[in-house]
């Protein structure tokens, strides 16, 4: 089967579909699509209700050298008043290694409560990466100083490869409910690999 989908900043192909047809680890491209798709769904009205930073954007922020550098690249996005902001987090520590890292999680800033939340399907595994990201994103999103970041209660993965699937579900739930606490109430994965595969294939049609 030949397949190619261009959506926003990402191009998906057969290799990406194969990930969804198996139990393989979600790659950057799939989570970029899911992040941008989710953002577009929630921002379909007149007001910008959420901004989702893709994996590559998140890495740029996390490995940035200064607040000024972050502002230079992302200040034009106008996230200082956006109600919900989400970052798709990876634990890659080597900036020279493309598609590195071994775990995905989701960092969320909720302006209603004025604090950051970290949803990690392997609780605590990505805390260091998420804390670093939080500190480097604080001025960009106009957030108060938050000394620490604890893993929030959330649905946990039962294998070593479904962290990306959990991030996709957390993000989909956030978009549907527009409430960060709804992620804590999740009992099961509702948006399965098959769901995302069919969604992507329907874009082709």
Coordinates of C-alpha atoms in Angstrom, one line a residue:
X1 CA 0.0 0.0 0.0
X2 CA 1.2 3.5 -0.9
X3 CA 0.3 6.2 1.6
X4 CA 1.3 9.8 2.3
X5 CA -0.5 12.5 4.3
X6 CA 0.7 16.0 4.6
X7 CA -0.9 17.8 7.6
X8 CA 0.4 21.1 9.0
X9 CA 4.1 20.6 9.7
X10 CA 4.3 16.8 9.3
X11 CA 4.2 14.2 6.5
X12 CA 3.0 10.8 7.5
X13 CA 3.7 7.6 5.4
X14 CA 3.3 3.9 5.5
X15 CA 6.0 3.4 8.1
X16 CA 3.9 5.6 10.5
X17 CA 0.8 3.6 9.8
X18 CA 2.7 0.4 10.6
X19 CA 3.5 1.7 14.1
X20 CA -0.2 2.1 14.7
X21 CA -0.8 -1.4 13.3
X22 CA 1.7 -2.9 15.7
X23 CA 2.8 -2.4 19.3
X24 CA 5.8 -0.2 18.4
X25 CA 6.8 3.0 20.2
X26 CA 5.1 6.1 18.9
X27 CA 7.6 8.3 16.9
X28 CA 7.9 12.1 16.8
X29 CA 5.9 12.3 13.6
X30 CA 2.8 10.6 14.9
X31 CA 2.8 12.7 18.1
X32 CA 3.3 15.9 16.1
X33 CA 0.2 15.0 14.0
X34 CA -1.8 14.2 17.1
X35 CA -0.7 17.4 18.8
X36 CA -1.4 19.7 15.8
X37 CA -4.7 17.9 15.1
X38 CA -5.8 18.2 18.7
X39 CA -4.9 21.9 18.8
X40 CA -6.9 22.6 15.6
X41 CA -9.9 20.8 16.9
X42 CA -10.0 22.8 20.2
X43 CA -9.2 26.1 18.4
X44 CA -12.0 25.7 15.8
X45 CA -13.9 28.7 17.3
X46 CA -12.9 32.4 17.5
X47 CA -10.8 32.1 20.6
X48 CA -7.5 30.3 21.0
X49 CA -8.2 27.9 23.8
X50 CA -5.1 25.7 23.7
X51 CA -1.6 25.7 22.3
X52 CA 0.2 22.3 21.9
X53 CA 4.0 22.3 21.5
X54 CA 5.1 19.5 19.2
X55 CA 8.0 17.2 20.2
X56 CA 10.6 19.1 18.2
X57 CA 9.4 22.5 19.6
X58 CA 9.4 21.1 23.1
X59 CA 13.0 19.9 22.6
X60 CA 14.1 23.3 21.4
X61 CA 12.7 24.9 24.5
X62 CA 14.1 22.3 26.9
X63 CA 17.6 22.5 25.5
X64 CA 17.6 26.3 25.0
X65 CA 20.3 28.4 26.5
X66 CA 18.2 31.3 27.8
X67 CA 14.7 32.8 28.2
X68 CA 15.6 35.2 25.4
X69 CA 16.3 32.4 23.1
X70 CA 12.9 30.8 23.9
X71 CA 11.2 34.1 23.4
X72 CA 12.9 34.7 20.1
X73 CA 11.7 31.4 18.6
X74 CA 8.2 31.1 20.2
X75 CA 7.2 34.6 21.5
X76 CA 5.1 35.3 18.4
X77 CA 2.8 32.4 19.3
X78 CA 1.2 34.6 22.0
X79 CA 1.0 32.0 24.7
X80 CA 1.0 34.5 27.6
X81 CA -2.8 34.5 27.8
X82 CA -3.7 31.1 26.3
X83 CA -6.0 29.2 28.8
X84 CA -4.3 25.8 28.3
X85 CA -0.8 25.0 27.0
X86 CA 0.5 21.5 26.5
X87 CA 4.0 20.2 25.7
X88 CA 4.7 16.7 24.4
X89 CA 7.8 15.8 26.4
X90 CA 10.6 13.4 25.6
X91 CA 13.6 12.4 27.8
X92 CA 16.2 12.7 25.1
X93 CA 19.4 14.3 26.6
X94 CA 21.5 14.2 23.4
X95 CA 20.5 17.2 21.1
X96 CA 22.6 15.7 18.3
X97 CA 20.6 12.5 18.2
X98 CA 17.5 12.7 16.1
X99 CA 14.5 10.7 17.4
X100 CA 16.3 9.9 20.6
X101 CA 14.9 9.3 24.0
X102 CA 12.9 6.4 25.4
X103 CA 9.8 7.9 27.0
X104 CA 7.0 10.3 26.3
X105 CA 4.8 12.3 28.8
X106 CA 2.6 15.4 28.8
X107 CA 3.2 18.7 30.6
X108 CA 0.2 21.0 30.9
X109 CA -0.1 24.6 32.1
X110 CA -3.7 25.6 33.2
X111 CA -4.2 29.3 33.5
X112 CA -7.3 28.8 35.7
X113 CA -5.2 27.3 38.5
X114 CA -2.0 29.0 37.4
X115 CA 0.1 25.9 37.7
X116 CA 1.8 23.2 35.7
X117 CA 0.7 19.5 35.7
X118 CA 2.8 16.6 34.6
X119 CA 1.1 13.4 33.3
X120 CA 3.4 10.5 33.1
X121 CA 2.2 7.0 32.3
X122 CA 5.4 5.6 34.0
X123 CA 5.0 7.9 37.0
X124 CA 8.1 9.9 37.8
X125 CA 10.2 8.6 34.8
X126 CA 10.2 11.9 33.0
X127 CA 10.1 14.2 36.0
X128 CA 13.6 15.7 35.4
X129 CA 12.9 16.5 31.7
X130 CA 9.5 18.0 32.6
X131 CA 10.9 20.1 35.4
X132 CA 13.6 21.5 33.1
X133 CA 11.0 22.2 30.5
X134 CA 8.7 23.9 33.0
X135 CA 11.4 26.3 34.2
X136 CA 12.4 27.2 30.7
X137 CA 8.8 27.8 29.6
X138 CA 7.6 29.8 32.6
X139 CA 8.3 33.3 31.2
X140 CA 7.0 32.3 27.7
X141 CA 3.6 31.4 29.1
X142 CA 3.5 34.1 31.8
X143 CA 3.4 31.5 34.6
X144 CA 4.3 32.1 38.3
X145 CA 7.4 30.3 39.8
X146 CA 6.6 26.7 40.7
X147 CA 9.3 25.2 42.8
X148 CA 8.6 21.5 42.0
X149 CA 6.6 19.3 39.7
X150 CA 5.1 16.1 41.0
X151 CA 3.6 13.4 38.7
X152 CA -0.2 13.7 38.6
X153 CA -2.4 10.7 39.1
X154 CA -3.1 9.3 35.7
X155 CA -3.7 6.1 33.8
X156 CA -0.4 4.0 33.7
X157 CA 1.0 1.9 30.9
X158 CA 1.2 -1.8 31.2
X159 CA 4.0 -2.4 28.8
X160 CA 7.2 -0.7 27.6
X161 CA 5.9 0.8 24.4
X162 CA 2.6 2.6 25.0
X163 CA 3.8 5.8 26.5
X164 CA 3.0 7.7 23.3
X165 CA -0.4 6.2 23.1
X166 CA -1.1 7.4 26.6
X167 CA 0.1 10.9 25.8
X168 CA -2.2 10.9 22.8
X169 CA -5.1 9.9 25.0
X170 CA -4.3 12.5 27.7
X171 CA -4.2 15.2 25.0
X172 CA -7.5 14.0 23.4
X173 CA -9.2 14.0 26.8
X174 CA -7.9 17.5 27.5
X175 CA -9.3 18.8 24.2
X176 CA -12.7 17.1 24.6
X177 CA -13.3 18.1 28.2
X178 CA -11.3 21.4 28.3
X179 CA -10.4 20.5 31.9
X180 CA -7.0 19.3 33.1
X181 CA -8.5 17.2 35.9
X182 CA -10.3 15.1 33.4
X183 CA -7.0 13.4 32.6
X184 CA -6.8 12.1 36.2
X185 CA -10.2 10.4 35.8
X186 CA -9.3 8.3 32.8
X187 CA -10.0 4.6 33.4
X188 CA -8.9 3.2 30.1
X189 CA -7.4 4.0 26.7
X190 CA -10.4 5.1 24.6
X191 CA -8.5 6.4 21.6
X192 CA -6.7 3.2 20.5
X193 CA -4.0 2.7 17.9
X194 CA -6.8 1.6 15.5
X195 CA -8.6 4.9 16.2
X196 CA -5.6 7.0 15.3
X197 CA -4.9 4.8 12.2
X198 CA -8.4 5.2 10.9
X199 CA -8.4 8.9 11.6
X200 CA -5.2 9.4 9.6
X201 CA -6.5 7.2 6.7
X202 CA -9.7 9.2 6.6
X203 CA -7.7 12.3 6.0
X204 CA -6.3 10.7 2.9
X205 CA -9.9 10.1 1.6

